Coordinates of C-alpha atoms in Angstrom, one line a residue:
X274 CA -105.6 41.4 -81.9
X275 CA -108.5 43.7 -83.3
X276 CA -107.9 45.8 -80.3
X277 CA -104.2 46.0 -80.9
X278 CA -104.7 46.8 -84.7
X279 CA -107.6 49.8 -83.3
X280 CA -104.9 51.0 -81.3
X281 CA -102.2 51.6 -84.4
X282 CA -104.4 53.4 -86.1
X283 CA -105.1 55.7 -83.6
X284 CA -101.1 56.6 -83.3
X285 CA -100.1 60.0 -83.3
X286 CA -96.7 61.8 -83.1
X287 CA -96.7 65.2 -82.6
X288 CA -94.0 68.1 -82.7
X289 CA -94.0 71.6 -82.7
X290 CA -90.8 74.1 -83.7
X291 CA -90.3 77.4 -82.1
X292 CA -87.1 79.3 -82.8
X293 CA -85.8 82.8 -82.0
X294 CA -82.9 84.4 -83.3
X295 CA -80.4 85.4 -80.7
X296 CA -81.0 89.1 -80.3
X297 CA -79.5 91.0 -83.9
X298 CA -78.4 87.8 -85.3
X299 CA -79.8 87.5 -89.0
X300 CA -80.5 83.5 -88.5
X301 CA -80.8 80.8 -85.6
X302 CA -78.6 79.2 -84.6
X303 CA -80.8 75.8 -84.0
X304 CA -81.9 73.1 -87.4
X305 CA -84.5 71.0 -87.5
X306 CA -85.2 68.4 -90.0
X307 CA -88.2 65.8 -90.1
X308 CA -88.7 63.3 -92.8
X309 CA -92.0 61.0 -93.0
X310 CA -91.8 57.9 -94.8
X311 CA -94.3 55.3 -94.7
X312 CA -94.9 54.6 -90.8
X313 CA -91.5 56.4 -89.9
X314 CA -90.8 59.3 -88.8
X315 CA -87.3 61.3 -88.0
X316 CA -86.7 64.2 -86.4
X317 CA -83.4 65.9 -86.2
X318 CA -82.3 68.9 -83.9
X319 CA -79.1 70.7 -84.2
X320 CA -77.6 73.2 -82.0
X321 CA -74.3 75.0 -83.5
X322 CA -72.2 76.4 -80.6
X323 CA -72.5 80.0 -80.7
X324 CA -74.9 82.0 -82.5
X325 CA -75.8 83.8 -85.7
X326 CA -74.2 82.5 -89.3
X327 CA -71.5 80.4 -87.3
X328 CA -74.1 78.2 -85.2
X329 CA -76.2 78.3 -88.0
X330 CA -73.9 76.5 -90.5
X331 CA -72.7 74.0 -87.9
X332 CA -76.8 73.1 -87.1
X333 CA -77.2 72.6 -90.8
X334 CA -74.6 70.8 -91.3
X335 CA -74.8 68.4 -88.0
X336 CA -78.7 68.1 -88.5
X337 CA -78.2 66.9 -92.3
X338 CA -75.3 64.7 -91.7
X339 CA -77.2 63.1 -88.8
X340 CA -80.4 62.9 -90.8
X341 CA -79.4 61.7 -94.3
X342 CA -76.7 59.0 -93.1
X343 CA -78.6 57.4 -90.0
X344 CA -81.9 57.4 -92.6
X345 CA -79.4 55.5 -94.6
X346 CA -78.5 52.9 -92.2
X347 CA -74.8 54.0 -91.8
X348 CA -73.6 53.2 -87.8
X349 CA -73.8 56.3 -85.5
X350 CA -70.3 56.6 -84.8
X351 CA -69.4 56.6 -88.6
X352 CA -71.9 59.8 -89.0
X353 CA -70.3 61.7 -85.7
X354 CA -66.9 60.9 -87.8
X355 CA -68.4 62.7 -90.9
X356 CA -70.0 65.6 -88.5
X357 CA -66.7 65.9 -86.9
X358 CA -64.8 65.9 -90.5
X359 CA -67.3 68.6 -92.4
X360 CA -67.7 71.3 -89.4
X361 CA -65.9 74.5 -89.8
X362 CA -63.8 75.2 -86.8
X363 CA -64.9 78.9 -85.1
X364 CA -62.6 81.6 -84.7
X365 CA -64.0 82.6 -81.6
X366 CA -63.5 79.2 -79.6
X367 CA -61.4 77.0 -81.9
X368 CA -63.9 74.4 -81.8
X369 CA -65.9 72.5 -84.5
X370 CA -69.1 71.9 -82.6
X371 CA -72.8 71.0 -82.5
X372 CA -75.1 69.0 -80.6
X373 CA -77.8 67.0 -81.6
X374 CA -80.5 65.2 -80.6
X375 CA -82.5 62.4 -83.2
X376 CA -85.9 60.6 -82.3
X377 CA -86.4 57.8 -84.8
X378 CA -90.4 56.5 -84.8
X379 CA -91.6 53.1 -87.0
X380 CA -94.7 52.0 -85.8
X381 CA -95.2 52.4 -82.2
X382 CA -91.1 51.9 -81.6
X383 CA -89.4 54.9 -80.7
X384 CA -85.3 55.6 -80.4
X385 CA -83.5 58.9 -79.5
X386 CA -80.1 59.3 -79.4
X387 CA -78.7 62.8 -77.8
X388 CA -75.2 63.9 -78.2
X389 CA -74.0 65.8 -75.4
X390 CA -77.3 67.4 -75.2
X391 CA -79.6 68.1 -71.7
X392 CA -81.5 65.2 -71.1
X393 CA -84.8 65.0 -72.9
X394 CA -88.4 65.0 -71.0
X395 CA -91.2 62.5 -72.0
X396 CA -94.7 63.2 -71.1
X397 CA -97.9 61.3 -71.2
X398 CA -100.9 62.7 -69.8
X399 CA -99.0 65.3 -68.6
X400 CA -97.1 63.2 -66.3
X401 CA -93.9 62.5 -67.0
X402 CA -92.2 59.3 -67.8
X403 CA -89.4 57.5 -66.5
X404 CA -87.4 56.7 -70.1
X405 CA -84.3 54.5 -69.1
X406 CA -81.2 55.2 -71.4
X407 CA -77.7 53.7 -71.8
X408 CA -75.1 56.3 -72.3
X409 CA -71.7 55.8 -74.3
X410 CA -68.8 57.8 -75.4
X411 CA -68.3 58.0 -79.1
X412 CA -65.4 60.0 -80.0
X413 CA -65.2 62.4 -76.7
X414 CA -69.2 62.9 -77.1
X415 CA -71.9 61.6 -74.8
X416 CA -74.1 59.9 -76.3
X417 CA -77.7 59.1 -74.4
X418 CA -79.9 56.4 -76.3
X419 CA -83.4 55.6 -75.2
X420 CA -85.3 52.9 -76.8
X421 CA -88.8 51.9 -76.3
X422 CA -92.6 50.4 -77.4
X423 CA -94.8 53.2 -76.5

């Protein structure tokens, strides 16, 4: 039990954010939002389809849908309905569209849910880890979850 409690403390999640804009475009076309609360942490990543302004409104508005209505405790397919309702549709491809990708941490449990996103890669000692997932279709997106004790 001592051992166990040593081991909590020592916990760390890291994350680092790199972004470029698309090449002329005045902002990126990616969001990401991370909120710390107590031994929780969230972590939000949007990708608007596109780039520039366009993408960029479609992250924002994905990453803080996703963000403040999962924090919230509302079911994930009632906050793809809301992202689905509030994105502008593009001129360009007649789609409203962004994907996401949320990793939810309390304690040493960790969740991420990606929506019609490239799989994500899990390292530990720089080997990389075999992270089992169930996949679902929630209004014509892909969902991947993956839920594990680290």
């Amino acid at each position: 039990m001592a051992e166990e409690a040593r081991l909590e403390e020592k916990l760390c999640w890291e994350f680092g954010v790199v972004q470029q804009c698309k090449n002329g475009q005045p902002v990126c076309g990616d969001r990401i939002l991370v909120s710390r609360e107590d031994d929780r942490v969230q972590i939000v990543l949007s990708d608007g389809l596109g780039s520039g302004t366009q993408a960029n409104i479609a992250s924002t508005l994905t990453a803080s849908l996703i963000a403040g209505l999962t924090k919230r405790g509302f079911p994930l397919e009632d906050c793809i309905r809301s992202v689905d309702a509030a994105l502008p549709v593009t001129k360009k491809h007649g789609l409203a569209y962004a994907t996401f990708s949320l990793v939810s941490t309390e304690g040493r449990q960790v969740r991420v849910l990606q929506c019609d996103s490239p799989p994500a890669v899990f390292l530990r000692d720089g080997v990389s880890l075999d992270y089992p997932h169930q996949e679902r279709t929630i209004r014509e997106k892909q969902i991947q979850d993956r839920d594990r004790k680290s």
